[in-house]
mmCIF file of C-alpha atoms and ligand atoms in Angstrom:
data_model
loop_
_atom_site.group_PDB
_atom_site.id
_atom_site.type_symbol
_atom_site.label_atom_id
_atom_site.label_comp_id
_atom_site.label_asym_id
_atom_site.label_seq_id
_atom_site.Cartn_x
_atom_site.Cartn_y
_atom_site.Cartn_z
ATOM 1 C CA MET A 21 -25.926 8.158 -21.584
ATOM 2 C CA THR A 22 -26.377 5.191 -19.045
ATOM 3 C CA ARG A 23 -29.692 4.801 -17.403
ATOM 4 C CA LEU A 24 -30.360 6.024 -13.958
ATOM 5 C CA THR A 25 -31.746 3.021 -11.957
ATOM 6 C CA ASP A 26 -33.879 3.459 -8.776
ATOM 7 C CA PHE A 27 -31.808 3.784 -5.598
ATOM 8 C CA LEU A 28 -32.054 3.954 -1.908
ATOM 9 C CA TYR A 29 -29.517 5.974 -0.088
ATOM 10 C CA THR A 30 -29.064 6.245 4.023
ATOM 11 C CA ALA A 31 -26.032 8.569 4.999
ATOM 12 C CA GLN A 32 -24.179 7.198 8.060
ATOM 13 C CA PRO A 33 -24.055 10.106 10.485
ATOM 14 C CA ALA A 34 -20.066 10.512 11.097
ATOM 15 C CA ARG A 35 -18.594 13.687 11.641
ATOM 16 C CA VAL A 36 -15.312 14.089 9.869
ATOM 17 C CA VAL A 37 -12.354 16.334 10.704
ATOM 18 C CA PHE A 38 -9.783 16.727 7.896
ATOM 19 C CA GLY A 39 -6.387 18.330 7.763
ATOM 20 C CA ARG A 40 -2.690 18.238 8.614
ATOM 21 C CA GLY A 41 -2.377 19.223 12.375
ATOM 22 C CA SER A 42 -5.694 18.114 13.174
ATOM 23 C CA LEU A 43 -4.838 16.048 16.058
ATOM 24 C CA ARG A 44 -4.519 19.001 17.910
ATOM 25 C CA ARG A 45 -8.357 19.447 17.841
ATOM 26 C CA LEU A 46 -8.744 16.110 19.575
ATOM 27 C CA ALA A 47 -9.662 17.431 22.861
ATOM 28 C CA ASP A 48 -12.417 19.876 21.721
ATOM 29 C CA GLU A 49 -13.914 16.982 19.513
ATOM 30 C CA VAL A 50 -13.898 14.858 23.000
ATOM 31 C CA GLU A 51 -15.805 17.764 24.472
ATOM 32 C CA ALA A 52 -18.228 18.094 21.511
ATOM 33 C CA LEU A 53 -19.077 14.473 22.266
ATOM 34 C CA GLY A 54 -20.107 15.589 25.684
ATOM 35 C CA ALA A 55 -17.376 13.084 27.080
ATOM 36 C CA LYS A 56 -14.383 13.863 30.045
ATOM 37 C CA ARG A 57 -12.754 10.503 30.199
ATOM 38 C CA ALA A 58 -11.147 9.365 27.123
ATOM 39 C CA LEU A 59 -9.163 5.805 27.017
ATOM 40 C CA VAL A 60 -6.858 5.879 24.001
ATOM 41 C CA LEU A 61 -6.245 2.797 22.131
ATOM 42 C CA CYS A 62 -3.607 1.633 19.795
ATOM 43 C CA THR A 63 -0.994 -1.440 19.115
ATOM 44 C CA PRO A 64 2.489 -1.500 20.959
ATOM 45 C CA GLN A 65 4.127 -0.392 17.850
ATOM 46 C CA GLN A 66 2.063 2.862 17.829
ATOM 47 C CA ARG A 67 2.613 3.842 21.754
ATOM 48 C CA GLU A 68 4.378 7.073 20.662
ATOM 49 C CA GLN A 69 1.464 8.451 18.482
ATOM 50 C CA ALA A 70 -1.078 7.332 21.122
ATOM 51 C CA SER A 71 0.905 9.294 23.584
ATOM 52 C CA ASP A 72 0.916 12.462 21.299
ATOM 53 C CA ALA A 73 -2.990 11.847 21.337
ATOM 54 C CA ALA A 74 -2.944 11.451 25.236
ATOM 55 C CA ALA A 75 -0.750 14.798 25.141
ATOM 56 C CA GLN A 76 -3.435 16.633 23.697
ATOM 57 C CA LEU A 77 -6.268 15.511 25.884
ATOM 58 C CA GLY A 78 -4.503 16.493 28.974
ATOM 59 C CA HIS A 79 -6.635 15.610 31.931
ATOM 60 C CA ARG A 80 -9.479 14.348 29.840
ATOM 61 C CA CYS A 81 -7.402 11.221 29.097
ATOM 62 C CA VAL A 82 -7.852 8.382 31.562
ATOM 63 C CA GLY A 83 -5.433 5.846 30.098
ATOM 64 C CA VAL A 84 -3.607 4.689 26.818
ATOM 65 C CA HIS A 85 -4.082 0.844 26.068
ATOM 66 C CA ASP A 86 -1.590 -0.759 23.793
ATOM 67 C CA GLY A 87 -3.591 -3.941 23.296
ATOM 68 C CA ALA A 88 -5.026 -3.773 19.859
ATOM 69 C CA GLN A 89 -4.083 -6.797 17.825
ATOM 70 C CA MET A 90 -4.843 -7.806 14.263
ATOM 71 C CA HIS A 91 -8.261 -9.478 13.803
ATOM 72 C CA VAL A 92 -9.437 -8.414 17.191
ATOM 73 C CA PRO A 93 -9.257 -11.606 19.286
ATOM 74 C CA ILE A 94 -11.900 -11.855 21.582
ATOM 75 C CA GLU A 95 -9.640 -11.908 24.780
ATOM 76 C CA SER A 96 -8.213 -8.160 23.680
ATOM 77 C CA ALA A 97 -11.771 -7.151 23.156
ATOM 78 C CA ARG A 98 -12.928 -8.233 26.754
ATOM 79 C CA GLN A 99 -9.563 -7.018 28.306
ATOM 80 C CA ALA A 100 -10.214 -3.117 26.805
ATOM 81 C CA ARG A 101 -13.714 -3.509 27.572
ATOM 82 C CA ALA A 102 -12.743 -4.105 31.371
ATOM 83 C CA LEU A 103 -10.269 -1.467 31.300
ATOM 84 C CA ALA A 104 -12.803 0.921 30.096
ATOM 85 C CA LEU A 105 -15.036 -0.051 32.677
ATOM 86 C CA GLU A 106 -12.533 0.208 35.431
ATOM 87 C CA LEU A 107 -11.104 3.824 34.350
ATOM 88 C CA GLY A 108 -14.376 5.043 33.842
ATOM 89 C CA ALA A 109 -14.064 6.141 30.798
ATOM 90 C CA ASP A 110 -16.898 7.752 28.761
ATOM 91 C CA CYS A 111 -15.392 7.875 24.932
ATOM 92 C CA ALA A 112 -12.399 5.625 23.481
ATOM 93 C CA VAL A 113 -9.973 7.423 20.846
ATOM 94 C CA ALA A 114 -8.796 4.713 18.724
ATOM 95 C CA VAL A 115 -5.281 5.811 17.005
ATOM 96 C CA GLY A 116 -4.083 3.360 14.407
ATOM 97 C CA GLY A 117 -5.276 1.231 11.575
ATOM 98 C CA GLY A 118 -8.147 -1.009 10.940
ATOM 99 C CA SER A 119 -6.766 -3.377 13.857
ATOM 100 C CA THR A 120 -6.954 -0.464 16.399
ATOM 101 C CA ILE A 121 -10.186 0.986 15.389
ATOM 102 C CA GLY A 122 -11.529 -2.651 15.273
ATOM 103 C CA LEU A 123 -10.837 -2.943 18.961
ATOM 104 C CA GLY A 124 -12.670 0.519 19.483
ATOM 105 C CA LYS A 125 -15.309 -1.138 17.673
ATOM 106 C CA ALA A 126 -15.660 -4.159 19.693
ATOM 107 C CA ILE A 127 -15.557 -2.009 23.016
ATOM 108 C CA ALA A 128 -18.408 0.107 21.411
ATOM 109 C CA LEU A 129 -20.609 -3.238 20.619
ATOM 110 C CA GLU A 130 -21.423 -4.138 24.109
ATOM 111 C CA SER A 131 -21.205 -0.780 25.850
ATOM 112 C CA ALA A 132 -22.299 1.686 23.262
ATOM 113 C CA LEU A 133 -19.186 3.929 24.246
ATOM 114 C CA PRO A 134 -18.662 6.522 21.450
ATOM 115 C CA ILE A 135 -15.420 6.286 19.511
ATOM 116 C CA ILE A 136 -13.317 8.987 18.179
ATOM 117 C CA ALA A 137 -11.091 7.166 15.177
ATOM 118 C CA VAL A 138 -7.838 8.694 14.238
ATOM 119 C CA PRO A 139 -6.884 6.306 11.365
ATOM 120 C CA THR A 140 -3.247 6.402 10.448
ATOM 121 C CA THR A 141 -3.405 3.796 7.480
ATOM 122 C CA TYR A 142 -5.901 3.740 4.532
ATOM 123 C CA ALA A 143 -8.037 0.620 5.325
ATOM 124 C CA GLY A 144 -11.081 2.583 5.793
ATOM 125 C CA SER A 145 -12.842 0.962 8.912
ATOM 126 C CA GLU A 146 -13.169 4.183 10.717
ATOM 127 C CA MET A 147 -16.417 5.188 8.088
ATOM 128 C CA THR A 148 -18.173 1.932 8.589
ATOM 129 C CA PRO A 149 -20.452 0.191 11.087
ATOM 130 C CA ILE A 150 -18.620 -3.265 10.270
ATOM 131 C CA TYR A 151 -17.071 -4.866 13.121
ATOM 132 C CA GLY A 152 -15.117 -8.116 13.280
ATOM 133 C CA ILE A 153 -14.062 -10.241 16.559
ATOM 134 C CA THR A 154 -12.007 -13.573 16.267
ATOM 135 C CA ALA A 155 -13.026 -16.273 18.804
ATOM 136 C CA ASP A 156 -11.807 -20.169 18.585
ATOM 137 C CA GLY A 157 -9.961 -19.217 15.293
ATOM 138 C CA LEU A 158 -12.996 -17.787 13.581
ATOM 139 C CA LYS A 159 -13.516 -14.358 12.768
ATOM 140 C CA LYS A 160 -17.123 -13.027 13.127
ATOM 141 C CA THR A 161 -18.090 -9.977 11.372
ATOM 142 C CA GLY A 162 -21.592 -8.250 11.337
ATOM 143 C CA ARG A 163 -23.050 -4.799 11.000
ATOM 144 C CA ASP A 164 -24.060 -2.552 13.976
ATOM 145 C CA ALA A 165 -24.664 1.041 14.076
ATOM 146 C CA ARG A 166 -23.373 1.534 17.614
ATOM 147 C CA VAL A 167 -19.740 0.601 16.038
ATOM 148 C CA LEU A 168 -19.394 3.298 13.616
ATOM 149 C CA PRO A 169 -17.005 6.331 15.090
ATOM 150 C CA ARG A 170 -18.847 9.227 16.158
ATOM 151 C CA THR A 171 -16.087 11.319 15.058
ATOM 152 C CA VAL A 172 -13.000 10.782 12.593
ATOM 153 C CA LEU A 173 -10.378 12.947 12.677
ATOM 154 C CA TYR A 174 -7.731 12.603 9.799
ATOM 155 C CA ASP A 175 -4.479 13.970 10.054
ATOM 156 C CA PRO A 176 -2.090 13.240 7.424
ATOM 157 C CA ASP A 177 0.801 13.816 9.800
ATOM 158 C CA LEU A 178 0.268 10.460 11.455
ATOM 159 C CA THR A 179 0.828 8.812 8.162
ATOM 160 C CA ASP A 180 4.075 10.514 7.075
ATOM 161 C CA GLY A 181 5.722 7.441 8.944
ATOM 162 C CA LEU A 182 3.837 4.716 7.444
ATOM 163 C CA PRO A 183 6.104 2.708 5.715
ATOM 164 C CA ILE A 184 6.051 2.711 1.705
ATOM 165 C CA GLY A 185 5.066 -0.865 1.185
ATOM 166 C CA LEU A 186 2.258 -0.964 3.741
ATOM 167 C CA SER A 187 1.129 2.279 2.374
ATOM 168 C CA VAL A 188 0.672 1.066 -1.230
ATOM 169 C CA THR A 189 -1.082 -2.304 -0.041
ATOM 170 C CA SER A 190 -3.246 0.014 2.395
ATOM 171 C CA GLY A 191 -4.056 2.176 -0.569
ATOM 172 C CA MET A 192 -4.873 -0.692 -2.960
ATOM 173 C CA ASN A 193 -7.093 -2.328 -0.144
ATOM 174 C CA ALA A 194 -9.119 1.175 -0.273
ATOM 175 C CA ILE A 195 -9.680 0.821 -3.677
ATOM 176 C CA ALA A 196 -10.834 -2.354 -3.722
ATOM 177 C CA HIS A 197 -13.730 -1.205 -1.365
ATOM 178 C CA ALA A 198 -14.416 1.579 -3.985
ATOM 179 C CA ALA A 199 -14.092 -0.440 -7.065
ATOM 180 C CA GLU A 200 -16.645 -3.157 -5.896
ATOM 181 C CA GLY A 201 -18.837 0.030 -4.486
ATOM 182 C CA LEU A 202 -19.036 0.792 -8.160
ATOM 183 C CA TYR A 203 -21.073 -2.041 -9.159
ATOM 184 C CA ALA A 204 -22.686 -3.023 -5.698
ATOM 185 C CA ARG A 205 -26.431 -4.007 -5.710
ATOM 186 C CA ASP A 206 -27.345 -1.580 -3.165
ATOM 187 C CA GLY A 207 -25.169 0.923 -4.728
ATOM 188 C CA ASN A 208 -26.405 4.689 -5.391
ATOM 189 C CA PRO A 209 -25.031 7.600 -7.444
ATOM 190 C CA VAL A 210 -23.590 9.343 -4.563
ATOM 191 C CA MET A 211 -21.432 6.446 -3.681
ATOM 192 C CA SER A 212 -20.621 6.073 -7.193
ATOM 193 C CA LEU A 213 -19.083 9.488 -7.132
ATOM 194 C CA MET A 214 -17.258 8.891 -4.056
ATOM 195 C CA ALA A 215 -15.940 5.791 -5.228
ATOM 196 C CA GLU A 216 -14.784 7.228 -8.428
ATOM 197 C CA GLU A 217 -13.165 9.954 -6.757
ATOM 198 C CA GLY A 218 -11.534 7.791 -3.971
ATOM 199 C CA ILE A 219 -9.990 5.496 -6.619
ATOM 200 C CA ARG A 220 -8.759 8.620 -8.908
ATOM 201 C CA ALA A 221 -7.204 10.428 -5.455
ATOM 202 C CA MET A 222 -5.567 7.211 -4.250
ATOM 203 C CA ALA A 223 -4.039 6.011 -7.388
ATOM 204 C CA GLN A 224 -2.905 9.622 -7.981
ATOM 205 C CA GLY A 225 -1.399 10.143 -4.341
ATOM 206 C CA LEU A 226 0.252 6.407 -4.229
ATOM 207 C CA ARG A 227 2.038 6.954 -7.763
ATOM 208 C CA ALA A 228 3.348 10.349 -6.138
ATOM 209 C CA LEU A 229 4.168 8.692 -2.919
ATOM 210 C CA VAL A 230 6.154 6.036 -4.526
ATOM 211 C CA ALA A 231 7.991 8.927 -6.799
ATOM 212 C CA THR A 232 8.740 11.177 -3.894
ATOM 213 C CA ASP A 233 10.361 8.012 -1.821
ATOM 214 C CA ALA A 234 13.576 9.410 -1.575
ATOM 215 C CA ASP A 235 12.589 12.781 -0.535
ATOM 216 C CA THR A 236 10.074 12.211 2.058
ATOM 217 C CA ALA A 237 10.614 15.890 3.624
ATOM 218 C CA SER A 238 9.089 17.507 0.277
ATOM 219 C CA ASP A 239 5.900 19.315 -0.169
ATOM 220 C CA ALA A 240 5.245 16.739 -3.117
ATOM 221 C CA ARG A 241 5.436 13.974 -0.721
ATOM 222 C CA ARG A 242 3.384 15.706 1.804
ATOM 223 C CA THR A 243 0.696 16.590 -0.825
ATOM 224 C CA ALA A 244 0.512 13.056 -1.781
ATOM 225 C CA ARG A 245 0.099 11.621 1.776
ATOM 226 C CA ASP A 246 -2.933 14.515 1.870
ATOM 227 C CA GLU A 247 -4.123 13.039 -1.457
ATOM 228 C CA CYS A 248 -4.074 9.392 -0.270
ATOM 229 C CA LEU A 249 -5.817 9.919 3.186
ATOM 230 C CA TYR A 250 -8.443 11.911 1.188
ATOM 231 C CA GLY A 251 -8.934 8.980 -1.065
ATOM 232 C CA ALA A 252 -9.000 6.572 2.157
ATOM 233 C CA TRP A 253 -11.783 8.546 3.475
ATOM 234 C CA LEU A 254 -13.777 8.318 0.278
ATOM 235 C CA CYS A 255 -13.243 4.749 -0.061
ATOM 236 C CA GLY A 256 -14.062 3.936 3.475
ATOM 237 C CA THR A 257 -17.180 5.566 3.094
ATOM 238 C CA VAL A 258 -18.123 3.607 0.156
ATOM 239 C CA LEU A 259 -17.464 0.498 2.130
ATOM 240 C CA GLY A 260 -19.770 1.607 5.052
ATOM 241 C CA HIS A 261 -22.642 2.598 2.868
ATOM 242 C CA VAL A 262 -22.943 -0.510 0.314
ATOM 243 C CA GLY A 263 -22.304 -4.133 0.035
ATOM 244 C CA MET A 264 -19.252 -5.913 -1.304
ATOM 245 C CA ALA A 265 -19.248 -8.871 -3.397
ATOM 246 C CA LEU A 266 -16.939 -11.717 -4.524
ATOM 247 C CA HIS A 267 -13.455 -9.556 -4.038
ATOM 248 C CA HIS A 268 -14.239 -9.281 -0.635
ATOM 249 C CA LYS A 269 -15.314 -12.860 -0.368
ATOM 250 C CA LEU A 270 -12.239 -14.116 -1.870
ATOM 251 C CA CYS A 271 -10.075 -11.808 0.226
ATOM 252 C CA HIS A 272 -11.872 -12.943 3.496
ATOM 253 C CA THR A 273 -11.622 -16.710 2.477
ATOM 254 C CA LEU A 274 -7.921 -16.291 1.942
ATOM 255 C CA GLY A 275 -7.155 -14.200 4.856
ATOM 256 C CA GLY A 276 -9.385 -16.247 7.284
ATOM 257 C CA SER A 277 -8.513 -19.583 6.095
ATOM 258 C CA PHE A 278 -5.121 -19.292 4.792
ATOM 259 C CA ASP A 279 -4.007 -16.452 7.034
ATOM 260 C CA LEU A 280 -2.651 -14.506 4.198
ATOM 261 C CA PRO A 281 -2.271 -10.821 4.719
ATOM 262 C CA HIS A 282 -4.930 -8.619 4.629
ATOM 263 C CA ALA A 283 -4.056 -5.872 2.470
ATOM 264 C CA PRO A 284 -1.317 -7.589 0.233
ATOM 265 C CA THR A 285 -4.371 -10.238 -0.510
ATOM 266 C CA HIS A 286 -6.360 -7.356 -1.719
ATOM 267 C CA THR A 287 -3.912 -5.922 -3.908
ATOM 268 C CA VAL A 288 -3.338 -9.210 -5.727
ATOM 269 C CA VAL A 289 -7.124 -10.572 -5.723
ATOM 270 C CA LEU A 290 -8.305 -7.044 -7.039
ATOM 271 C CA PRO A 291 -7.351 -7.308 -10.803
ATOM 272 C CA HIS A 292 -8.501 -10.778 -11.309
ATOM 273 C CA ALA A 293 -11.723 -10.168 -9.337
ATOM 274 C CA MET A 294 -12.440 -7.184 -11.670
ATOM 275 C CA GLN A 295 -11.757 -9.588 -14.628
ATOM 276 C CA TYR A 296 -14.448 -12.102 -13.511
ATOM 277 C CA ASN A 297 -16.946 -9.121 -13.057
ATOM 278 C CA ALA A 298 -16.152 -7.174 -16.253
ATOM 279 C CA ALA A 299 -18.770 -8.153 -18.677
ATOM 280 C CA ALA A 300 -21.455 -7.877 -15.977
ATOM 281 C CA ALA A 301 -20.281 -4.352 -15.057
ATOM 282 C CA PRO A 302 -19.384 -2.461 -17.923
ATOM 283 C CA GLU A 303 -19.895 0.595 -16.289
ATOM 284 C CA ALA A 304 -18.252 0.212 -13.289
ATOM 285 C CA MET A 305 -15.214 -0.858 -15.166
ATOM 286 C CA ARG A 306 -15.260 2.364 -17.432
ATOM 287 C CA ARG A 307 -15.107 4.434 -14.254
ATOM 288 C CA ILE A 308 -12.644 2.369 -12.593
ATOM 289 C CA ALA A 309 -10.387 2.724 -15.540
ATOM 290 C CA ARG A 310 -11.087 6.460 -16.196
ATOM 291 C CA ALA A 311 -10.027 7.014 -12.370
ATOM 292 C CA ILE A 312 -6.607 5.130 -12.827
ATOM 293 C CA GLY A 313 -5.757 6.655 -15.995
ATOM 294 C CA GLN A 314 -6.089 3.463 -17.937
ATOM 295 C CA SER A 315 -8.087 2.366 -20.711
ATOM 296 C CA ASP A 316 -8.896 -1.262 -19.254
ATOM 297 C CA ALA A 317 -9.718 -1.652 -15.188
ATOM 298 C CA PRO A 318 -8.495 -5.233 -14.667
ATOM 299 C CA GLY A 319 -5.314 -4.596 -16.619
ATOM 300 C CA GLY A 320 -4.833 -1.169 -15.550
ATOM 301 C CA LEU A 321 -5.203 -2.170 -11.741
ATOM 302 C CA PHE A 322 -2.686 -4.952 -12.125
ATOM 303 C CA ASP A 323 -0.322 -2.433 -14.065
ATOM 304 C CA LEU A 324 -0.907 -0.056 -11.242
ATOM 305 C CA ALA A 325 0.001 -2.351 -8.445
ATOM 306 C CA GLN A 326 3.131 -3.597 -10.447
ATOM 307 C CA ALA A 327 4.511 -0.169 -10.949
ATOM 308 C CA LEU A 328 3.741 0.715 -6.920
ATOM 309 C CA GLY A 329 6.279 -2.269 -6.229
ATOM 310 C CA ALA A 330 3.485 -4.244 -4.641
ATOM 311 C CA PRO A 331 2.907 -7.828 -4.774
ATOM 312 C CA VAL A 332 0.812 -9.274 -7.882
ATOM 313 C CA ALA A 333 0.985 -12.957 -6.849
ATOM 314 C CA LEU A 334 -0.649 -15.314 -4.230
ATOM 315 C CA ARG A 335 2.457 -17.534 -4.061
ATOM 316 C CA ASP A 336 4.470 -14.654 -2.943
ATOM 317 C CA LEU A 337 2.237 -14.179 -0.058
ATOM 318 C CA GLY A 338 3.088 -17.788 1.047
ATOM 319 C CA MET A 339 -0.290 -19.430 -0.363
ATOM 320 C CA GLN A 340 0.621 -22.963 -1.986
ATOM 321 C CA GLU A 341 -0.755 -24.147 -4.998
ATOM 322 C CA ALA A 342 -2.659 -26.914 -3.515
ATOM 323 C CA ASP A 343 -4.759 -24.494 -1.519
ATOM 324 C CA ILE A 344 -6.516 -22.841 -4.548
ATOM 325 C CA GLU A 345 -8.811 -26.071 -4.547
ATOM 326 C CA THR A 346 -9.698 -25.380 -1.092
ATOM 327 C CA ALA A 347 -10.061 -21.936 -1.199
ATOM 328 C CA THR A 348 -12.444 -22.024 -4.396
ATOM 329 C CA ARG A 349 -14.719 -24.457 -2.141
ATOM 330 C CA ILE A 350 -14.815 -22.116 0.622
ATOM 331 C CA ALA A 351 -15.344 -19.147 -1.656
ATOM 332 C CA LEU A 352 -18.493 -20.795 -2.938
ATOM 333 C CA THR A 353 -20.036 -21.395 0.656
ATOM 334 C CA HIS A 354 -22.330 -18.783 1.304
ATOM 335 C CA PRO A 355 -21.330 -16.640 -1.449
ATOM 336 C CA TYR A 356 -21.850 -12.647 -1.392
ATOM 337 C CA TRP A 357 -24.031 -11.293 -4.075
ATOM 338 C CA ASN A 358 -21.933 -10.656 -7.019
ATOM 339 C CA PRO A 359 -23.155 -8.910 -10.375
ATOM 340 C CA ARG A 360 -21.893 -12.174 -12.417
ATOM 341 C CA SER A 361 -22.848 -15.558 -10.952
ATOM 342 C CA ILE A 362 -20.484 -17.273 -9.042
ATOM 343 C CA GLU A 363 -19.241 -20.073 -11.282
ATOM 344 C CA ALA A 364 -16.772 -22.662 -9.566
ATOM 345 C CA ASP A 365 -14.611 -23.365 -12.786
ATOM 346 C CA ALA A 366 -13.986 -19.717 -13.422
ATOM 347 C CA VAL A 367 -13.476 -18.948 -9.378
ATOM 348 C CA HIS A 368 -10.857 -21.681 -9.628
ATOM 349 C CA ALA A 369 -9.437 -20.115 -12.613
ATOM 350 C CA LEU A 370 -9.492 -16.438 -10.950
ATOM 351 C CA LEU A 371 -7.632 -17.987 -8.301
ATOM 352 C CA ARG A 372 -5.021 -19.737 -10.250
ATOM 353 C CA GLN A 373 -3.961 -16.537 -12.262
ATOM 354 C CA ALA A 374 -3.843 -14.699 -9.000
ATOM 355 C CA TRP A 375 -1.714 -17.221 -7.457
ATOM 356 C CA ALA A 376 0.371 -17.360 -10.420
ATOM 357 C CA GLY A 377 0.659 -13.570 -10.766
ATOM 358 C CA HIS A 378 -0.400 -13.286 -14.345
ATOM 359 C CA ARG A 379 -1.633 -9.932 -15.694
ATOM 360 C CA PRO A 380 -5.486 -10.431 -16.588
ATOM 361 C CA ALA A 381 -5.969 -10.122 -20.376
ATOM 362 C CA ALA A 382 -7.453 -7.061 -21.966
ATOM 363 C CA THR A 383 -11.557 -7.172 -22.115
HETATM 364 P P1 LIG B 10 -3.618 -2.637 10.794
HETATM 365 O O1 LIG B 10 -4.293 -1.782 11.754
HETATM 366 O O2 LIG B 10 -3.571 -4.043 11.401
HETATM 367 O O3 LIG B 10 -1.772 -2.080 11.000
HETATM 368 C C1 LIG B 10 -0.806 -2.660 10.472
HETATM 369 C C2 LIG B 10 0.491 -2.203 11.351
HETATM 370 O O4 LIG B 10 0.612 -1.002 10.822
HETATM 371 C C3 LIG B 10 0.328 -2.326 12.955
HETATM 372 O O5 LIG B 10 1.359 -2.759 13.392
HETATM 373 C C4 LIG B 10 0.300 -0.819 12.939
HETATM 374 O O6 LIG B 10 0.273 -0.415 14.380
HETATM 375 C C5 LIG B 10 0.925 -0.267 11.938
HETATM 376 N N1 LIG B 10 0.636 1.063 11.606
HETATM 377 C C6 LIG B 10 -0.525 1.358 11.365
HETATM 378 N N2 LIG B 10 -0.407 2.828 11.002
HETATM 379 C C7 LIG B 10 0.961 3.094 11.008
HETATM 380 C C8 LIG B 10 1.580 4.265 10.824
HETATM 381 N N3 LIG B 10 0.926 5.381 10.621
HETATM 382 N N4 LIG B 10 2.804 4.438 10.948
HETATM 383 C C9 LIG B 10 3.774 3.309 11.324
HETATM 384 N N5 LIG B 10 2.889 2.131 11.796
HETATM 385 C C10 LIG B 10 1.532 1.962 11.466
HETATM 386 O O7 LIG B 10 -3.655 -2.931 9.260
HETATM 387 P P2 LIG B 10 -4.842 -2.236 8.696
HETATM 388 O O8 LIG B 10 -4.633 -2.630 7.035
HETATM 389 O O9 LIG B 10 -5.014 -0.697 8.723
HETATM 390 O O10 LIG B 10 -6.125 -3.104 9.176
HETATM 391 C C11 LIG B 10 -6.349 -4.217 8.684
HETATM 392 C C12 LIG B 10 -7.434 -4.848 9.597
HETATM 393 O O11 LIG B 10 -8.663 -4.010 9.644
HETATM 394 C C13 LIG B 10 -8.016 -6.334 9.183
HETATM 395 O O12 LIG B 10 -8.113 -7.092 10.227
HETATM 396 C C14 LIG B 10 -9.179 -5.897 8.508
HETATM 397 O O13 LIG B 10 -10.055 -6.898 8.472
HETATM 398 C C15 LIG B 10 -9.882 -4.521 9.286
HETATM 399 N N6 LIG B 10 -10.708 -3.717 8.483
HETATM 400 C C16 LIG B 10 -11.836 -3.524 8.831
HETATM 401 C C17 LIG B 10 -12.707 -2.886 8.364
HETATM 402 C C18 LIG B 10 -14.196 -2.641 8.245
HETATM 403 O O14 LIG B 10 -14.851 -1.959 8.198
HETATM 404 N N7 LIG B 10 -14.740 -3.220 9.678
HETATM 405 C C19 LIG B 10 -12.357 -2.056 6.903
HETATM 406 C C20 LIG B 10 -10.899 -2.417 6.656
HETATM 407 C C21 LIG B 10 -10.244 -3.130 7.070
#
């Protein structure tokens, strides 16, 4: 039996509504917040889903703003805040993935406008008080209780059209939150339960999603989508409650300095970051392996990504070999806490393996 260590646990106060068709409850949820004038946010690509949300709100919707962009450029945040003020909005409804929810958070950061999140990917931002805003080419992130969405409405119907490739990498991104949550310095038994169950649900859901690719209208397909979104909720909750480590630092470095795509980068790096930490966090590895039904966490995660048809090499995401050196250097500045100390040569070797797409050796 593993020894129970001391812990501190503060629950984040979010209300969660989960279920197919739950978008129909949007107007009730706006009213439950005491709000009457909602501004709906989306990307230009998700205008249709945002219009469905607006239709549910009827007279409670004061506008649909399709200005959400990747990495929340400060100009887009300013524009959305000004619009919310001009329209007299008393809440914002973010319909979309991490980028759209990020725009909602950027509005809330300065205006304290309550946010209702309607997530359509598995990234998990809806369950966290973490925000990110990009100014002068630099993404500044922080934590602030004001940006945590007050209500999260998970409707799997809205994820049915998420392209399979995006679904897989978004799901692996979610698994990465839970995997690092299992060895977080400020971890606790409740988050570990959620993390293991989140990884299990997501891995099972993604496998079923890929297996039903030819039959998108089947019950099995719908069940797979439900399972993935349930997993996303759990993994996102873990991200919102405990600190992340080397894996997330590496992904932020690769995304921020080399413009590599967010979710695919998480997918590629995860097995290698787990390999790096395996000996320092054996209990976390045991739980990850059990959750994905494999005997070894790093190799098992690599095999999972490969079986799902996801990218497994940074070079396939556009990273140049010469960038490994620079990425190592950047990743070593202001490192996050990590269960194993951050060693330059070992981080360099990790990135080289991830760049080449080699399977981590069994631990
Ligand atoms: P995203 O929000 O950038 O979405 C990618 C694209 O997919 C967009 O064009 C979007 O409109 C489209 N899309 C989303 N859902 C769809 C659906 N159901 N059907 C069809 N198209 C759909 O991608 P993401 O991976 O969700 O979010 C990534 C961003 O979120 C990154 O910037 C990341 O840093 C941030 N993030 C933040 C947190 C946090 O806690 N603050 C957590 C996770 C991710």
